[in-house]
Amino acid sequence: MTSTLSPPVTAEVVADAVENLSARLRKKLDAAIEGCPEGAGADGAVVFRFGEDAVVTLRPGPSGAVTEAGQAVCGCLLAPRCLHRAAVLGAAPLAEPPAEPPAEPPAGPLAGEGPGERDASGPEAGTPPEDDAPARTTGAAGAAAPPGSVPDATAPAAAAGAAAGSVSDAGDADRDAGAPPTPAQVRAGAALWAVSAEALAAGVVAGGAVVQAELLRAAHTARLAGLPRAEAAALRVVRGLRAARERRAGQRLADLAAAFSELLRTAALLASGTGGPGLTGGGRRAYTAGGGLRVHGLCREPVLTATGYGGVVTHLLGADGARYTLSDVRPGGLARARGAGAASVALGGAALDHAGLARAGLRISGATVSADGRLGAGRGVRAVPAPGAAWDEEPLAALFARPAAEAVRELLARDAEPGLLGCDVQVVGAAGEHLLVWELRADAPLLRLRPAHPHPELAHTANLRRLAGHPGLAVRVLGRPDPDRAATLSPLAVGPVPGAQYTLRLPPEWRDRADLGYDRLQGSHFPDAGAPAGPVAEGEPGPDAVADSPLWRVRRLLETGVAGGRRAVAETGRVPEPLAAYGPLRRAGFGAAADLAGALVAEAGRRPRDAFGRLTEASSEGYAWAWLAASAHLEAAHRSLVAASWA
């Protein structure tokens, strides 16, 4: 049970408390955490009473978190190696690691960026992630490596490298490859790989406090070695294990499986010594000098995260077609997300708010830019407002010039969260909370427009409903393709189609665009009731190649392993005809997926013998490689189906 009144506790404090327990007390730890009493505040501390002589007191530091062992004390005779203290620390929420200072050349940190902030294209800002793969070569990932003590730089490293781009932090795949891992980082990655493999083999059913403490120790070691991304991946798995064991509302096995996949890939790349994009270095984005820039506003997007952060991201386009973003995300939740859309832009003294910037432009001198296009706001940055461009003017018009299918293939091939694309569509009607549209091109598929954020207090869903009430309406849409659904677009802004008669009529001050998260479409923004509408090509969505694909069998197998561990996967092979379950995969052309699933089941059920012929426990690392190979192939195949659904 996670205590709601307890202050957050850092990973190393929890790990130390569990490691100090005797073997006998470790067996009782999960039950003690389940029965942990609620805390009560007293003089700046939180007190937990287990009895007359067993009172645990947590005194958080200035940051509000318990960061040192001395801040958690117990009054019993066994303290500090007692079950009471370990149970209270194990039930406390995990603290976020302290943010590293930014590596920005002459300027300071990104304006408004908070420690828990995700990219606006991530799961929390449109999940999200979680979040968190594009089609890519999977031959190396198709074979599981033989079990071994530490991943090496041969086939396992190649398998991890083939899948590295799917790690959920948006923009990481666009970064330049960092420096090769140092020996200390390789050792930290190897340790993280070993405990991750053990945690995967245990699954949720056996992933109790002791397994979580081992992950937390490895996460702390990764932090000390300068591997914040590896640390964050381990903390996500621990939080997912806790949520799954407590059966919290909203917890999904798919999310925990994605977290395991990310952790295993990150650890494998580090342990192999080959490294990868964004794996090493500081915890904050690095900014480089961008010189003078001229940027044009595209739209603004509200950000609302599950961790209580809220704000806005304004999307910009450079004169050369480069994409940029300017974010203002801080603690505050929904109120912050709604109000930040009209907040002032904290960039070089520019006298603009985000609403004005989304429809205007900026001239920036001394700009600093991260590898994923985020603009930094430091002392050396200067910005002045400049005239913007309409969507039908260059360079913005280039976003709407290409067929959507072509743009989606390119976006999904970037091994990162998809960027923005534009297309002209005609409204067909509503399908639940979605809006069905035809792209105004020959042989284009029927598309679904899905709210970028479904929160009822944001305007996305209400605006799509208004659009659905005008069949035949021609609309210019700017949005983000959904990488998990067939032919689905999450629109961020809409505008009139140039030259179309039956289209939107937006106020001049809106510059022919409406931000769907902030601006609310009204009746006056639509054509008159008597205006002639264009012919509406009616239609229903055809077969969903993604949802109807037999790949769900592989996904279910992977999630079975996450829930029940290695033994649960092995049980799926103990049927009269185990290979018959993968017949639909082979008949549909997914032979590699069937082979990888079969290899995973075989590895899960493998029981080696020692020199005397006695059965022994198989290495968890061979099982982890088989699971990771199947996960990487599933992700790549899924992205390929999504890209094909747009054609």
Tab-separated table of N, CA and C in Angstrom, residues 381-472:
chain	number	residue	atom	x	y	z
A	381	VAL	N	19.909	35.729	-24.877
A	381	VAL	CA	18.911	35.615	-25.943
A	381	VAL	C	18.121	36.913	-26.035
A	382	ARG	N	17.946	37.416	-27.239
A	382	ARG	CA	17.130	38.605	-27.489
A	382	ARG	C	16.123	38.261	-28.575
A	383	ALA	N	14.888	38.730	-28.387
A	383	ALA	CA	13.832	38.436	-29.358
A	383	ALA	C	12.914	39.635	-29.489
A	384	VAL	N	12.493	39.887	-30.706
A	384	VAL	CA	11.542	40.958	-30.980
A	384	VAL	C	10.431	40.392	-31.853
A	385	PRO	N	9.182	40.853	-31.659
A	385	PRO	CA	8.083	40.368	-32.506
A	385	PRO	C	8.313	40.700	-33.971
A	386	ALA	N	7.807	39.837	-34.825
A	386	ALA	CA	7.906	40.019	-36.269
A	386	ALA	C	6.597	39.553	-36.893
A	387	PRO	N	6.279	40.038	-38.080
A	387	PRO	CA	5.048	39.582	-38.742
A	387	PRO	C	5.075	38.076	-38.964
A	388	GLY	N	3.949	37.448	-38.750
A	388	GLY	CA	3.842	36.021	-38.986
A	388	GLY	C	3.435	35.725	-40.418
A	389	ALA	N	3.136	34.475	-40.667
A	389	ALA	CA	2.730	34.037	-42.005
A	389	ALA	C	1.441	33.246	-41.887
A	390	ALA	N	0.576	33.394	-42.863
A	390	ALA	CA	-0.647	32.597	-42.908
A	390	ALA	C	-0.302	31.175	-43.329
A	391	TRP	N	-1.248	30.268	-43.099
A	391	TRP	CA	-0.994	28.874	-43.440
A	391	TRP	C	-0.832	28.655	-44.940
A	392	ASP	N	-1.371	29.556	-45.749
A	392	ASP	CA	-1.226	29.383	-47.197
A	392	ASP	C	-0.050	30.177	-47.745
A	393	GLU	N	0.828	30.663	-46.877
A	393	GLU	CA	2.020	31.394	-47.280
A	393	GLU	C	3.250	30.593	-46.876
A	394	GLU	N	4.320	30.772	-47.652
A	394	GLU	CA	5.558	30.091	-47.309
A	394	GLU	C	6.192	30.756	-46.096
A	395	PRO	N	6.885	30.002	-45.247
A	395	PRO	CA	7.203	28.570	-45.394
A	395	PRO	C	6.138	27.629	-44.836
A	396	LEU	N	5.036	28.177	-44.266
A	396	LEU	CA	4.044	27.324	-43.627
A	396	LEU	C	3.270	26.487	-44.634
A	397	ALA	N	3.086	27.005	-45.834
A	397	ALA	CA	2.282	26.283	-46.825
A	397	ALA	C	2.894	24.938	-47.192
A	398	ALA	N	4.209	24.791	-47.012
A	398	ALA	CA	4.860	23.525	-47.362
A	398	ALA	C	4.372	22.376	-46.489
A	399	LEU	N	3.874	22.687	-45.287
A	399	LEU	CA	3.377	21.631	-44.412
A	399	LEU	C	2.147	20.948	-44.978
A	400	PHE	N	1.389	21.655	-45.823
A	400	PHE	CA	0.127	21.117	-46.342
A	400	PHE	C	0.237	20.694	-47.802
A	401	ALA	N	1.448	20.750	-48.362
A	401	ALA	CA	1.597	20.487	-49.793
A	401	ALA	C	1.741	19.005	-50.108
A	402	ARG	N	2.177	18.198	-49.154
A	402	ARG	CA	2.445	16.784	-49.427
A	402	ARG	C	1.252	15.921	-49.041
A	403	PRO	N	1.064	14.779	-49.716
A	403	PRO	CA	0.026	13.839	-49.275
A	403	PRO	C	0.300	13.377	-47.848
A	404	ALA	N	-0.751	13.190	-47.081
A	404	ALA	CA	-0.588	12.805	-45.679
A	404	ALA	C	0.145	11.480	-45.541
A	405	ALA	N	-0.141	10.524	-46.427
A	405	ALA	CA	0.506	9.215	-46.328
A	405	ALA	C	2.017	9.336	-46.465
A	406	GLU	N	2.464	10.185	-47.373
A	406	GLU	CA	3.904	10.380	-47.561
A	406	GLU	C	4.533	11.022	-46.329
A	407	ALA	N	3.858	12.026	-45.778
A	407	ALA	CA	4.387	12.692	-44.588
A	407	ALA	C	4.405	11.752	-43.384
A	408	VAL	N	3.377	10.912	-43.240
A	408	VAL	CA	3.322	9.989	-42.106
A	408	VAL	C	4.453	8.977	-42.186
A	409	ARG	N	4.721	8.444	-43.370
A	409	ARG	CA	5.818	7.483	-43.505
A	409	ARG	C	7.136	8.099	-43.054
A	410	GLU	N	7.351	9.340	-43.430
A	410	GLU	CA	8.594	10.001	-43.040
A	410	GLU	C	8.639	10.261	-41.541
A	411	LEU	N	7.509	10.685	-40.958
A	411	LEU	CA	7.486	10.977	-39.533
A	411	LEU	C	7.670	9.718	-38.703
A	412	LEU	N	7.015	8.630	-39.080
A	412	LEU	CA	7.124	7.399	-38.315
A	412	LEU	C	8.478	6.738	-38.481
A	413	ALA	N	9.181	7.058	-39.542
A	413	ALA	CA	10.508	6.475	-39.764
A	413	ALA	C	11.589	7.166	-38.967
A	414	ARG	N	11.251	8.223	-38.234
A	414	ARG	CA	12.260	8.975	-37.498
A	414	ARG	C	12.605	8.350	-36.159
A	415	ASP	N	11.984	7.224	-35.801
A	415	ASP	CA	12.255	6.549	-34.533
A	415	ASP	C	12.049	7.462	-33.340
A	416	ALA	N	11.072	8.342	-33.404
A	416	ALA	CA	10.768	9.243	-32.296
A	416	ALA	C	9.277	9.500	-32.305
A	417	GLU	N	8.812	10.237	-31.335
A	417	GLU	CA	7.411	10.621	-31.351
A	417	GLU	C	7.148	11.451	-32.599
A	418	PRO	N	6.074	11.144	-33.338
A	418	PRO	CA	5.839	11.838	-34.605
A	418	PRO	C	5.684	13.340	-34.416
A	419	GLY	N	6.149	14.085	-35.414
A	419	GLY	CA	5.960	15.525	-35.414
A	419	GLY	C	4.623	15.907	-36.020
A	420	LEU	N	4.530	17.158	-36.472
A	420	LEU	CA	3.269	17.675	-36.998
A	420	LEU	C	3.193	17.498	-38.500
A	421	LEU	N	1.980	17.295	-38.982
A	421	LEU	CA	1.727	17.273	-40.423
A	421	LEU	C	0.440	18.032	-40.683
A	422	GLY	N	0.291	18.512	-41.904
A	422	GLY	CA	-0.903	19.234	-42.300
A	422	GLY	C	-1.567	18.574	-43.483
A	423	CYS	N	-2.884	18.671	-43.558
A	423	CYS	CA	-3.625	18.135	-44.697
A	423	CYS	C	-4.976	18.831	-44.777
A	424	ASP	N	-5.558	18.823	-45.970
A	424	ASP	CA	-6.898	19.366	-46.206
A	424	ASP	C	-7.886	18.210	-46.247
A	425	VAL	N	-8.966	18.321	-45.471
A	425	VAL	CA	-9.916	17.223	-45.342
A	425	VAL	C	-11.333	17.742	-45.531
A	426	GLN	N	-12.255	16.794	-45.740
A	426	GLN	CA	-13.684	17.090	-45.798
A	426	GLN	C	-14.391	16.290	-44.723
A	427	VAL	N	-15.223	16.960	-43.938
A	427	VAL	CA	-15.903	16.330	-42.810
A	427	VAL	C	-16.948	15.341	-43.317
A	428	VAL	N	-16.947	14.144	-42.743
A	428	VAL	CA	-17.958	13.128	-43.036
A	428	VAL	C	-18.990	13.072	-41.913
A	429	GLY	N	-18.540	12.969	-40.677
A	429	GLY	CA	-19.467	12.892	-39.550
A	429	GLY	C	-18.757	12.354	-38.330
A	430	ALA	N	-19.517	12.167	-37.253
A	430	ALA	CA	-18.962	11.719	-35.984
A	430	ALA	C	-18.993	10.206	-35.903
A	431	ALA	N	-18.029	9.667	-35.181
A	431	ALA	CA	-17.989	8.250	-34.842
A	431	ALA	C	-17.572	8.163	-33.379
A	432	GLY	N	-18.564	8.259	-32.470
A	432	GLY	CA	-18.249	8.348	-31.051
A	432	GLY	C	-17.616	9.692	-30.754
A	433	GLU	N	-16.471	9.672	-30.083
A	433	GLU	CA	-15.732	10.896	-29.790
A	433	GLU	C	-14.811	11.290	-30.931
A	434	HIS	N	-14.778	10.496	-31.996
A	434	HIS	CA	-13.901	10.770	-33.121
A	434	HIS	C	-14.664	11.469	-34.241
A	435	LEU	N	-13.919	12.071	-35.142
A	435	LEU	CA	-14.490	12.742	-36.311
A	435	LEU	C	-13.948	12.059	-37.553
A	436	LEU	N	-14.836	11.604	-38.423
A	436	LEU	CA	-14.437	10.954	-39.664
A	436	LEU	C	-14.302	12.002	-40.762
A	437	VAL	N	-13.197	11.930	-41.508
A	437	VAL	CA	-12.940	12.893	-42.583
A	437	VAL	C	-12.296	12.155	-43.749
A	438	TRP	N	-12.475	12.744	-44.938
A	438	TRP	CA	-11.742	12.297	-46.126
A	438	TRP	C	-10.656	13.320	-46.417
A	439	GLU	N	-9.465	12.863	-46.723
A	439	GLU	CA	-8.453	13.790	-47.214
A	439	GLU	C	-8.824	14.195	-48.636
A	440	LEU	N	-8.647	15.470	-48.948
A	440	LEU	CA	-9.041	15.987	-50.263
A	440	LEU	C	-7.998	15.643	-51.305
A	441	ARG	N	-7.768	14.347	-51.480
A	441	ARG	CA	-6.863	13.829	-52.504
A	441	ARG	C	-7.453	12.541	-53.055
A	442	ALA	N	-7.068	12.223	-54.266
A	442	ALA	CA	-7.564	10.999	-54.883
A	442	ALA	C	-6.999	9.783	-54.145
A	443	ASP	N	-7.848	8.767	-53.992
A	443	ASP	CA	-7.453	7.490	-53.389
A	443	ASP	C	-6.962	7.643	-51.956
A	444	ALA	N	-7.391	8.673	-51.248
A	444	ALA	CA	-6.983	8.848	-49.856
A	444	ALA	C	-7.898	8.026	-48.950
A	445	PRO	N	-7.386	7.521	-47.829
A	445	PRO	CA	-8.227	6.716	-46.922
A	445	PRO	C	-9.119	7.601	-46.068
A	446	LEU	N	-10.106	6.975	-45.451
A	446	LEU	CA	-10.937	7.659	-44.478
A	446	LEU	C	-10.140	7.795	-43.182
A	447	LEU	N	-10.022	9.000	-42.685
A	447	LEU	CA	-9.211	9.271	-41.502
A	447	LEU	C	-10.105	9.513	-40.290
A	448	ARG	N	-9.541	9.252	-39.126
A	448	ARG	CA	-10.190	9.581	-37.861
A	448	ARG	C	-9.436	10.739	-37.212
A	449	LEU	N	-10.167	11.749	-36.794
A	449	LEU	CA	-9.585	12.821	-35.999
A	449	LEU	C	-9.944	12.559	-34.541
A	450	ARG	N	-8.938	12.401	-33.724
A	450	ARG	CA	-9.109	12.038	-32.317
A	450	ARG	C	-8.668	13.205	-31.442
A	451	PRO	N	-9.404	13.543	-30.373
A	451	PRO	CA	-8.988	14.669	-29.536
A	451	PRO	C	-7.555	14.511	-29.054
A	452	ALA	N	-6.759	15.564	-29.215
A	452	ALA	CA	-5.367	15.503	-28.783
A	452	ALA	C	-5.268	15.328	-27.278
A	453	HIS	N	-6.228	15.860	-26.535
A	453	HIS	CA	-6.306	15.615	-25.091
A	453	HIS	C	-7.779	15.523	-24.728
A	454	PRO	N	-8.205	14.403	-24.144
A	454	PRO	CA	-9.648	14.192	-23.938
A	454	PRO	C	-10.221	14.880	-22.712
A	455	HIS	N	-9.437	15.626	-21.953
A	455	HIS	CA	-9.969	16.227	-20.727
A	455	HIS	C	-11.145	17.142	-21.077
A	456	PRO	N	-12.280	16.991	-20.393
A	456	PRO	CA	-13.470	17.778	-20.770
A	456	PRO	C	-13.313	19.276	-20.559
A	457	GLU	N	-12.371	19.701	-19.700
A	457	GLU	CA	-12.182	21.128	-19.467
A	457	GLU	C	-11.346	21.788	-20.557
A	458	LEU	N	-10.731	20.989	-21.409
A	458	LEU	CA	-10.030	21.530	-22.568
A	458	LEU	C	-10.974	21.482	-23.763
A	459	ALA	N	-10.676	22.266	-24.777
A	459	ALA	CA	-11.646	22.500	-25.851
A	459	ALA	C	-11.576	21.480	-26.986
A	460	HIS	N	-10.652	20.528	-26.943
A	460	HIS	CA	-10.461	19.622	-28.086
A	460	HIS	C	-11.755	18.887	-28.454
A	461	THR	N	-12.341	18.185	-27.490
A	461	THR	CA	-13.498	17.344	-27.793
A	461	THR	C	-14.693	18.179	-28.248
A	462	ALA	N	-14.949	19.308	-27.577
A	462	ALA	CA	-16.090	20.148	-27.955
A	462	ALA	C	-15.934	20.691	-29.367
A	463	ASN	N	-14.727	21.059	-29.747
A	463	ASN	CA	-14.516	21.584	-31.096
A	463	ASN	C	-14.720	20.517	-32.158
A	464	LEU	N	-14.269	19.299	-31.908
A	464	LEU	CA	-14.485	18.225	-32.886
A	464	LEU	C	-15.975	17.915	-33.032
A	465	ARG	N	-16.726	18.003	-31.941
A	465	ARG	CA	-18.169	17.778	-32.043
A	465	ARG	C	-18.835	18.843	-32.905
A	466	ARG	N	-18.389	20.073	-32.774
A	466	ARG	CA	-18.965	21.138	-33.608
A	466	ARG	C	-18.634	20.904	-35.077
A	467	LEU	N	-17.428	20.500	-35.361
A	467	LEU	CA	-17.058	20.217	-36.746
A	467	LEU	C	-17.881	19.059	-37.304
A	468	ALA	N	-18.157	18.058	-36.469
A	468	ALA	CA	-18.920	16.899	-36.940
A	468	ALA	C	-20.331	17.275	-37.352
A	469	GLY	N	-20.851	18.388	-36.853
A	469	GLY	CA	-22.195	18.807	-37.208
A	469	GLY	C	-22.304	19.489	-38.552
A	470	HIS	N	-21.221	19.546	-39.325
A	470	HIS	CA	-21.237	20.205	-40.639
A	470	HIS	C	-20.625	19.283	-41.689
A	471	PRO	N	-21.349	18.226	-42.077
A	471	PRO	CA	-20.833	17.333	-43.126
A	471	PRO	C	-20.572	18.105	-44.413
A	472	GLY	N	-19.516	17.743	-45.088
A	472	GLY	CA	-19.130	18.411	-46.324
A	472	GLY	C	-18.225	19.598	-46.121
